[in-house]
Short mmCIF file of C-alpha atoms in Angstrom, two decimals:
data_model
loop_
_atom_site.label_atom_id
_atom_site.label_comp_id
_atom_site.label_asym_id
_atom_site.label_seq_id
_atom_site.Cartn_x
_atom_site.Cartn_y
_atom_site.Cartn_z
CA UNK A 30 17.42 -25.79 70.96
CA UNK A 31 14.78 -27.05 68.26
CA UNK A 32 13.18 -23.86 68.40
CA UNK A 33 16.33 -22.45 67.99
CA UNK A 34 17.38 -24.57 64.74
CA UNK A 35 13.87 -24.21 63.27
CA UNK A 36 14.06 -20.08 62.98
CA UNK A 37 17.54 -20.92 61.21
CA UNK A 38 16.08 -23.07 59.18
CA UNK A 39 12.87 -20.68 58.15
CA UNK A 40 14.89 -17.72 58.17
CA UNK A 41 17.28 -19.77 55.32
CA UNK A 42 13.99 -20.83 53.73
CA UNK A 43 12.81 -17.38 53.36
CA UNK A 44 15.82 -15.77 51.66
CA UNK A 45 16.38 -18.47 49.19
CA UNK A 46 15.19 -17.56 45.65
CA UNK A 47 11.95 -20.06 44.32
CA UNK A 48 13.29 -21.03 40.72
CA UNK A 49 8.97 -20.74 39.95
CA UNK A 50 8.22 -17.69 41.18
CA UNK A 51 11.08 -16.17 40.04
CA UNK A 52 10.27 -17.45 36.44
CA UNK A 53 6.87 -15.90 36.68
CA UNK A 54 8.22 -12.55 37.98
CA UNK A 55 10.81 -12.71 34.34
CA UNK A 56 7.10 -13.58 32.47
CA UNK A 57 5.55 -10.48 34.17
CA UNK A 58 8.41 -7.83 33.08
CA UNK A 59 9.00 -9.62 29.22
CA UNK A 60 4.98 -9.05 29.09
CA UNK A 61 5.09 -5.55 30.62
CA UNK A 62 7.83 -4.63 28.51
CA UNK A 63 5.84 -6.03 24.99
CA UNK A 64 2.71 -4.53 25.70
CA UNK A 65 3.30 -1.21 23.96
CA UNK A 66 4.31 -2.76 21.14
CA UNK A 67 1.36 -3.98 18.28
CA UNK A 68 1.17 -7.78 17.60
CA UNK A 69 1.42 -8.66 13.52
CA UNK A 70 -1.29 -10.17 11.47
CA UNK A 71 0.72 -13.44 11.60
CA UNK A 72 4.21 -14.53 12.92
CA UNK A 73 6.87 -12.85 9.94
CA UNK A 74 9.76 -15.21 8.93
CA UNK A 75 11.39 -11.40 8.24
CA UNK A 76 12.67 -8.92 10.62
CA UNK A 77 15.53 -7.38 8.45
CA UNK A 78 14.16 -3.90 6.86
CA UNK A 79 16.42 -4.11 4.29
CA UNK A 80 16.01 -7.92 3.16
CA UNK A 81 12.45 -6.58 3.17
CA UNK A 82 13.41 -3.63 0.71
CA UNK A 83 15.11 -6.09 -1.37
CA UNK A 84 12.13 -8.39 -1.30
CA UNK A 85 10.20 -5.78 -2.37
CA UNK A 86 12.44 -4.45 -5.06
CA UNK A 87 13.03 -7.97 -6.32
CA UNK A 88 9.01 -8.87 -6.46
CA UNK A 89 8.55 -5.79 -8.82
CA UNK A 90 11.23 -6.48 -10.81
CA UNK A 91 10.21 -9.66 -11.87
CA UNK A 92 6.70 -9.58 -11.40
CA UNK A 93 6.58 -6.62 -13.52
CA UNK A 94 8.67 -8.19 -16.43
CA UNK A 95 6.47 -11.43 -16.09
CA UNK A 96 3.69 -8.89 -17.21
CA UNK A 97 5.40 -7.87 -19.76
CA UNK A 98 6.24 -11.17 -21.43
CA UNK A 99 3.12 -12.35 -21.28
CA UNK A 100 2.08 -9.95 -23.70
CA UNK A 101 2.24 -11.92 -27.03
CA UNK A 102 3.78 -9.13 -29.20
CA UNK A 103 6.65 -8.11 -26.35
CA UNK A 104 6.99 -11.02 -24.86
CA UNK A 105 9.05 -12.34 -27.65
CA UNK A 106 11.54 -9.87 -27.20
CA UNK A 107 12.12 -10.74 -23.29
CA UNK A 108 12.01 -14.64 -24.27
CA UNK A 109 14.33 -13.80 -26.79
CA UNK A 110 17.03 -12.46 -24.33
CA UNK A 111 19.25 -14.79 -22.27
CA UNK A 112 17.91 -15.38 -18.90
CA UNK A 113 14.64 -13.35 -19.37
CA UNK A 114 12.22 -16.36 -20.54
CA UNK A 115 8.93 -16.12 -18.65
CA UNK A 116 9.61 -19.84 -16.83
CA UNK A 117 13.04 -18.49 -15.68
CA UNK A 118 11.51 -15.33 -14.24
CA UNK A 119 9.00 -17.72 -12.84
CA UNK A 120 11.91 -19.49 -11.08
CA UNK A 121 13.47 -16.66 -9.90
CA UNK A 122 10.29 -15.44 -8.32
CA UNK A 123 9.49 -19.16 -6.46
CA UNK A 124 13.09 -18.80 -5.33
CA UNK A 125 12.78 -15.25 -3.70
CA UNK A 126 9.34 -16.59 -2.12
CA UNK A 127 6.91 -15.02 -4.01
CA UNK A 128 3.99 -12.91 -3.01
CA UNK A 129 3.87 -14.14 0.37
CA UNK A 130 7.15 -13.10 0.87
CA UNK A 131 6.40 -10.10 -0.97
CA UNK A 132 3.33 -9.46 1.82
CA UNK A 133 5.85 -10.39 4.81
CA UNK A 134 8.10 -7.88 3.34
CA UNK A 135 4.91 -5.21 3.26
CA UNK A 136 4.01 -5.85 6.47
CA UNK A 137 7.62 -5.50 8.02
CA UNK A 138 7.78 -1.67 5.79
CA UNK A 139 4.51 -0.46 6.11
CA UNK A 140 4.88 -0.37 10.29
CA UNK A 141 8.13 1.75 8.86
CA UNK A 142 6.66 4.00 6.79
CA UNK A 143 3.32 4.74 9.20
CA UNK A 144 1.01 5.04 5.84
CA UNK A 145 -2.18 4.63 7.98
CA UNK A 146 -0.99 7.40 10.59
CA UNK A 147 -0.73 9.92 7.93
CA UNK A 148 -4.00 9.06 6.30
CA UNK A 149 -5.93 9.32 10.02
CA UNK A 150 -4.31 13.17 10.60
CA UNK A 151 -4.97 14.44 7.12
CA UNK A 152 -8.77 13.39 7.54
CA UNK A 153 -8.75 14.98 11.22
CA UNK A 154 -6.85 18.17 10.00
CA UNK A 155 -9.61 18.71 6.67
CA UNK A 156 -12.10 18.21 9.28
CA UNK A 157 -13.67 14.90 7.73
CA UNK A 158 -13.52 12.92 11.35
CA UNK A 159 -17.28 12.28 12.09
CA UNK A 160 -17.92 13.43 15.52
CA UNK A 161 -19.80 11.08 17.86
CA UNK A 162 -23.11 9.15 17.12
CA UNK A 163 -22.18 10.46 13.37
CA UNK A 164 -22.08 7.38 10.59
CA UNK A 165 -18.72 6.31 9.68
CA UNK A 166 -16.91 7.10 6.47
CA UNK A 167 -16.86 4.74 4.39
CA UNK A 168 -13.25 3.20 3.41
CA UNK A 169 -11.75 1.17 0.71
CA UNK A 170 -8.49 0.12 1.33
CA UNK A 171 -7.11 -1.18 -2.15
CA UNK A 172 -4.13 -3.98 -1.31
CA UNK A 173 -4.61 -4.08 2.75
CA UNK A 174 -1.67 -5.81 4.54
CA UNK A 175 -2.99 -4.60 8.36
CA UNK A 176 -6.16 -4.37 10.24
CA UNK A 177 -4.85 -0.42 11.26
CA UNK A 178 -7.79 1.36 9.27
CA UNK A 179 -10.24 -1.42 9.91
CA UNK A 180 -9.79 -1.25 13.41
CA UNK A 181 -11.06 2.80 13.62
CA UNK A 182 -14.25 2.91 14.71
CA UNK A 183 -15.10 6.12 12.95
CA UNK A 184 -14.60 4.29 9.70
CA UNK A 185 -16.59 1.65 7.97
CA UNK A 186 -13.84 -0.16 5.89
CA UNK A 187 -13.64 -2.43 3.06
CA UNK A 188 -10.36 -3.30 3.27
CA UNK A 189 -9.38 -5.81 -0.05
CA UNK A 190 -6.57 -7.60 -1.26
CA UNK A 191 -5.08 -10.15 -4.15
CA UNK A 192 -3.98 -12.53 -1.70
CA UNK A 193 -5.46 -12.14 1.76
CA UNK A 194 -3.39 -13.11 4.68
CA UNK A 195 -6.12 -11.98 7.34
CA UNK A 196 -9.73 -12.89 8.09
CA UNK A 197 -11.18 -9.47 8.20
CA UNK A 198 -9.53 -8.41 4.69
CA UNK A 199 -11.56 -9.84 1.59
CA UNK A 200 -9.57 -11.48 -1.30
CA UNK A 201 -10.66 -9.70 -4.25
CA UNK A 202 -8.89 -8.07 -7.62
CA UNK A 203 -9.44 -4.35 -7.51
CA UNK A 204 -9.91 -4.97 -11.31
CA UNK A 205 -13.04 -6.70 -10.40
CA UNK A 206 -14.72 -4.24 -8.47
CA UNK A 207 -17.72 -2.64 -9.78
CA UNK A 208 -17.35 1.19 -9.20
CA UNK A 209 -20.26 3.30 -8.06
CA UNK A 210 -19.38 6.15 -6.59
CA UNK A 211 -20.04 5.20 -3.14
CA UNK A 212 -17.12 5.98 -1.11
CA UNK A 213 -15.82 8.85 0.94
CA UNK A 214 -12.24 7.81 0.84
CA UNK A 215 -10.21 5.34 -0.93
CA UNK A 216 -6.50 4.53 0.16
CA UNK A 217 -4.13 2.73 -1.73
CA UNK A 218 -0.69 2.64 -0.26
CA UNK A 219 2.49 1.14 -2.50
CA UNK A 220 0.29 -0.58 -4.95
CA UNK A 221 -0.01 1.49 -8.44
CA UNK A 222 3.91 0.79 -8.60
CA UNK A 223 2.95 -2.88 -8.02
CA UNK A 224 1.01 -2.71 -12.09
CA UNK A 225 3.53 -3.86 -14.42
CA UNK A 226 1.97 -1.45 -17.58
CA UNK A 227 0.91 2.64 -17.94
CA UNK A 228 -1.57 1.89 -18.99
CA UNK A 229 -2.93 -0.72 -15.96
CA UNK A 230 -2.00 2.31 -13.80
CA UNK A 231 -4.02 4.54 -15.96
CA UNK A 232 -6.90 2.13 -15.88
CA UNK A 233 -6.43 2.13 -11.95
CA UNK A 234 -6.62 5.61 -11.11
CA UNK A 235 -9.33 6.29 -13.69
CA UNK A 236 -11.41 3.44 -11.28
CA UNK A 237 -10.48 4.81 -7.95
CA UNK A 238 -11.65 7.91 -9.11
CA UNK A 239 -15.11 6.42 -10.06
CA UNK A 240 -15.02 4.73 -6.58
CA UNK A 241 -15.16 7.80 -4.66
CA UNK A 242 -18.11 10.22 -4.15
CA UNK A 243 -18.10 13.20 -5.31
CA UNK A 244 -15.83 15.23 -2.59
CA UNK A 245 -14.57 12.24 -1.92
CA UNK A 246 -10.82 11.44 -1.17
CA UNK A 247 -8.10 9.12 -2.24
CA UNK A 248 -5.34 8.68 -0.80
CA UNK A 249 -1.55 7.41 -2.79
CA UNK A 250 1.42 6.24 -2.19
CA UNK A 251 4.11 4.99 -4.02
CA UNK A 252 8.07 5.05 -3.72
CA UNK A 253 9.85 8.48 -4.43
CA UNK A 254 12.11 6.76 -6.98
CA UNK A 255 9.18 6.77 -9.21
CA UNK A 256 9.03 10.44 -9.59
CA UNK A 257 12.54 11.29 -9.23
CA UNK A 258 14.30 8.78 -11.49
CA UNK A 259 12.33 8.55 -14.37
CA UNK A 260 12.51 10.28 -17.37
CA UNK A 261 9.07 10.16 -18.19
CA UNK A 262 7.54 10.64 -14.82
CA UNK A 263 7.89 13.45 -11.91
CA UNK A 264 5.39 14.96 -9.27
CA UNK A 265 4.22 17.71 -11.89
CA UNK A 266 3.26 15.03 -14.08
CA UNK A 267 1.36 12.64 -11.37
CA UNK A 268 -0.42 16.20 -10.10
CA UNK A 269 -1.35 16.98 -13.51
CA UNK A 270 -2.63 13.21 -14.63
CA UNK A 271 -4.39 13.33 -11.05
CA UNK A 272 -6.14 16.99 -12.31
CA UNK A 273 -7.07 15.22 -15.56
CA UNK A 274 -9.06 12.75 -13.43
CA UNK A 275 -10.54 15.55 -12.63
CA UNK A 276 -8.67 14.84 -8.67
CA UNK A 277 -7.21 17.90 -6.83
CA UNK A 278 -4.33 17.51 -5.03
CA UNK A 279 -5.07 18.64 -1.38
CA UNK A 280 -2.15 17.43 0.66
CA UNK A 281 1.57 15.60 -0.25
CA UNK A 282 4.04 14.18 1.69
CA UNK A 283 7.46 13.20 1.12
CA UNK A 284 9.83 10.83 3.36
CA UNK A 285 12.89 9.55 2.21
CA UNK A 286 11.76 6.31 0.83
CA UNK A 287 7.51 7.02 0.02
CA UNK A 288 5.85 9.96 -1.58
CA UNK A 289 2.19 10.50 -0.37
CA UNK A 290 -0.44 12.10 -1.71
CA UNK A 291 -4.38 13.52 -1.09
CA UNK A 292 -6.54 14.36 -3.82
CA UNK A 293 -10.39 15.08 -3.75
CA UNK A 294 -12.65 14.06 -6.44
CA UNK A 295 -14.30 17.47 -8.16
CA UNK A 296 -17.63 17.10 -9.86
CA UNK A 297 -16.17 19.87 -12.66
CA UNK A 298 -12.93 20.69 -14.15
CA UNK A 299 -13.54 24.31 -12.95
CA UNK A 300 -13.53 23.17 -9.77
CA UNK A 301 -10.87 21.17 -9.69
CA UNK A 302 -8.45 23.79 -11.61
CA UNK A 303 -9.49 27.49 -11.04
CA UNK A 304 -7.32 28.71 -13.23
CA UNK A 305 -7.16 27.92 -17.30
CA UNK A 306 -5.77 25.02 -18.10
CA UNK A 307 -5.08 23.04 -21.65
CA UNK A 308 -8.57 21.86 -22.10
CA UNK A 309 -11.76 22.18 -20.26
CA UNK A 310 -12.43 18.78 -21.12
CA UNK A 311 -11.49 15.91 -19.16
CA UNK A 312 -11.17 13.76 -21.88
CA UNK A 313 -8.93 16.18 -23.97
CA UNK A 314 -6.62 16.44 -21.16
CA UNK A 315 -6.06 12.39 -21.20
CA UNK A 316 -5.23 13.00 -24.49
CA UNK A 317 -1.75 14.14 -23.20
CA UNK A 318 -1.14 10.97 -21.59
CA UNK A 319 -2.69 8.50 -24.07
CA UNK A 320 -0.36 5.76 -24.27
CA UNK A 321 2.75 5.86 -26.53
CA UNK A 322 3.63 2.81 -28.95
CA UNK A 323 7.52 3.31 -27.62
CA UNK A 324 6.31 2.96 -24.07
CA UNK A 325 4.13 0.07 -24.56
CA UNK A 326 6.94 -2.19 -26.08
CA UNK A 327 9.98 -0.81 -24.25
CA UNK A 328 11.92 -3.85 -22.45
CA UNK A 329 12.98 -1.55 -19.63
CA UNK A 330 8.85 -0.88 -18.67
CA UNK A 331 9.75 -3.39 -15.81
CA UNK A 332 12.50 -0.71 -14.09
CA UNK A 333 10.96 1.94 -11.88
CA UNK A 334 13.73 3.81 -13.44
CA UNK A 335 11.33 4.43 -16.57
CA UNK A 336 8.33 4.61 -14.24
CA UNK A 337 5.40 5.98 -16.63
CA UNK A 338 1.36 6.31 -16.16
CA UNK A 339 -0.41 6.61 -19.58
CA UNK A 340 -4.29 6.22 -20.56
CA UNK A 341 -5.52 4.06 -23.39
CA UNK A 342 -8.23 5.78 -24.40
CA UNK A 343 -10.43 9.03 -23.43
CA UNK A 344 -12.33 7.04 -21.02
CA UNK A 345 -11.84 3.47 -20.14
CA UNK A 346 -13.08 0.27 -20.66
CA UNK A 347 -14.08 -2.65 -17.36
CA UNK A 348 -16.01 -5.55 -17.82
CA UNK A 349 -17.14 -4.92 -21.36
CA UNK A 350 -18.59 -1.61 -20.37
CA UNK A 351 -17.04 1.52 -21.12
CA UNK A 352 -17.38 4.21 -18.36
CA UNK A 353 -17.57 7.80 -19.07
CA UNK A 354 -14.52 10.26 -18.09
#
């Protein structure tokens, strides 16, 4: 009879669920189930997409207005307006989180818009992927919010940004950068829209071009509402400011939200544009897009509405040196 009660009692034993084991089977699928999907940089306060795109939209605004009242001649026009002083724009920015929140709001709608992806096939499908035991291409990634390009191993990165939120990516001002022609590709993905002047965007273009060898590639992004709501901006006039830089236009994309472009770095005009143009002359075809008194003091500069890219001079000035077009 004991035997008898004892198999009862194992048999019970046996069927009954163990509350551990049957946590660590609900650890083993959650895992399983996560491991497809990529870890962020660091935990993100935001996982709406479209709080993000109003983060994003927001940070612009304001930062780019914030430019544009610091300048001492315009920024008494913005002061001057009610509710458009520099310490309440200041405010407003603290209040929306500022550029960490702007960087959260990156991260969350860069995995969105796959900007790395696309800059990984183009270089495969021009047949610029070194093949094994090759040396890398070298990379500068201008405003990084990811490790995705620095973790290719057939790229040697420098990936840089104004306010780091990752070890491996350097905090540094583009501005500051010394250009010397050294790499074979530079990417900069949602940040020219980021510059609050033409002119700052002129300046940056004109130094990404100096960046890059010569054959060299950059790769840009920035949001389709900059070349199809402004009046003084559209894709002709970005392909032909890029030609000026004497920067061919190998490759576009367009997605409902980001335009994205590939243009190689020519060592002539000829090269660059086969057939006649305006000017053989680099520096005469800047002329074009020198920068216009009504654009520079324009209180709507901030809107990507009126989303312009001009040049200050034939050539360009950085660090007291002027550098050669």
């Amino acid at each position: 009879r004991k035997g008898h009660f004892f198999r009862i009692f194992l048999r019970w034993r046996l069927s009954e669920k163990d509350p551990h084991s049957e946590q660590q089977s609900a650890m083993k699928k959650k895992s399983k189930g996560n491991s497809a999907v990529p870890r962020p940089l660091l935990p993100s306060a935001m996982k709406s997409l479209k709080r993000a795109r109003r983060v994003t939209s927001e940070f612009h605004r304001i930062n780019n207005k914030l430019g544009f009242a610091e300048n001492s001649e315009n920024g008494a026009k913005i002061k001057g307006k009610r509710g458009g002083g520099e310490a309440v724009l200041r405010r407003e920015l603290l209040k929306l989180g500022g550029r960490t929140a702007y960087q959260e709001a990156s991260e969350l709608t860069t995995t969105r818009h796959r900007t790395s992806k696309w800059v990984f096939a183009i270089i495969t499908q021009l047949g610029l992927r070194p093949s094994t035991n090759r040396h890398p291409l070298s990379l500068l990634e201008i405003g990084a919010v990811n490790t995705q390009l620095l973790s290719i191993p057939w790229l040697q990165v420098r990936a840089i940004d104004i306010q780091a939120r990752h070890p491996r990516i350097e905090q540094t001002d583009f501005f500051d950068l010394k250009p010397a022609s050294c790499y074979d590709v530079v990417v900069s993905s949602m940040v020219l829209n980021c510059l609050p002047s033409p002119s700052q965007r002129g300046q940056m273009l004109q130094l990404i071009r100096e960046h890059l060898k010569i054959g060299g590639h950059a790769f840009i992004m920035i949001p389709r509402r900059c070349l199809e709501c402004s009046p003084l901006f559209n894709f002709e006039i970005f392909s032909e400011i890029l030609l000026a830089l004497q920067l061919k236009v190998v490759a576009t994309k367009q997605t409902p939200k980001v335009s994205f472009f590939c243009a190689q770095r020519m060592s002539t005009m000829e090269e660059a544009a086969p057939t006649p143009v305006h000017s053989d002359h680099p520096n005469r075809m800047l002329d074009r897009f020198k920068c216009q008194l009504q654009h520079m003091t324009t209180t709507d500069v901030h809107k990507l509405d009126n989303f312009s890219i001009c040049f200050t001079a034939p050539g360009f000035y950085h660090g007291g040196n002027r550098l050669s077009c």
